[in-house]
XYZ file of C-alpha atoms in Angstrom:
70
model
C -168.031 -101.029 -125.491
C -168.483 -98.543 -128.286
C -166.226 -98.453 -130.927
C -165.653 -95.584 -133.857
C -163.309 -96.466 -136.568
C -162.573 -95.539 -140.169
C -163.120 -98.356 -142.560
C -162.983 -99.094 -146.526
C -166.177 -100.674 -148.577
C -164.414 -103.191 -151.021
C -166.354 -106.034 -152.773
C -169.275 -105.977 -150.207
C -166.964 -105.867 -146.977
C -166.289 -103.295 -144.699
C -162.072 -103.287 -144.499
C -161.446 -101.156 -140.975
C -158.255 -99.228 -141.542
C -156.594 -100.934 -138.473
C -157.019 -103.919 -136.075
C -159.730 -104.145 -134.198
C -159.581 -105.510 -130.275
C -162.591 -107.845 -130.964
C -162.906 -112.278 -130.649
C -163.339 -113.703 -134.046
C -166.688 -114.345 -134.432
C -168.012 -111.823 -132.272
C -171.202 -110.050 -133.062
C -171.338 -106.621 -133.315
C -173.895 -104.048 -133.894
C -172.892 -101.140 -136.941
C -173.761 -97.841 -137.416
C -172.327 -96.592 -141.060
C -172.062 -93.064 -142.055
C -170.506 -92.136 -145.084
C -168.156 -89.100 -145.813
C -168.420 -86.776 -147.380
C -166.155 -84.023 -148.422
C -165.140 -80.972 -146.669
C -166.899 -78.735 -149.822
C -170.336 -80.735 -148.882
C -169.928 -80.042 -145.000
C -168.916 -76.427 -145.743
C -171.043 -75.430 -148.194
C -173.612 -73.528 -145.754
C -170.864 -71.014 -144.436
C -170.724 -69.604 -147.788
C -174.097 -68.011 -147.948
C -175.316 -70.861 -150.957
C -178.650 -71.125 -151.619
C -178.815 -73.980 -154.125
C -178.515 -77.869 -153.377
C -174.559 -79.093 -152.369
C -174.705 -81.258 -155.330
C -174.925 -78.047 -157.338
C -172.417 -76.568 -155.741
C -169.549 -79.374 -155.680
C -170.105 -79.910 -158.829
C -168.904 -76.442 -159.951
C -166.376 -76.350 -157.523
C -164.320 -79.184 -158.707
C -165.418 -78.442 -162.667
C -162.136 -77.959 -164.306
C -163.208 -74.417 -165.498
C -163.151 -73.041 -162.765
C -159.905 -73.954 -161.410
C -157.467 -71.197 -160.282
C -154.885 -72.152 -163.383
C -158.067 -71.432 -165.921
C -157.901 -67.893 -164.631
C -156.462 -65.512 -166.907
């Protein structure tokens, strides 16, 4: 059976966000992938040349916002 569910990392758990149909103590094997956000998957599309880091982290800088504009 393959499974894909979302899941929270609290306190060194993995917390899925709802039940899962397995027997307690049944082993399982995990793949994790992390998320990122939709400015990191997107970043390509607009033409950038520099590293997504770089990017996001203009993005979200406050300056930048659209209320900053004059």
């Amino acid at each position: 059976m393959s499974l894909t569910v979302e899941a929270v990392y609290e306190n060194g758990v993995l917390k899925p966000a709802q039940p899962l149909p397995l027997k307690e103590h049944e082993r399982v094997r995990l793949t994790v992938h992390a998320g990122s956000s939709p400015l990191v998957d997107a970043y390509g599309l607009m033409g950038w040349t520099g590293d997504a880091e770089t990017l996001e982290r203009i993005a979200l800088d406050p300056e930048f916002l659209p209320e900053e504009a004059p």
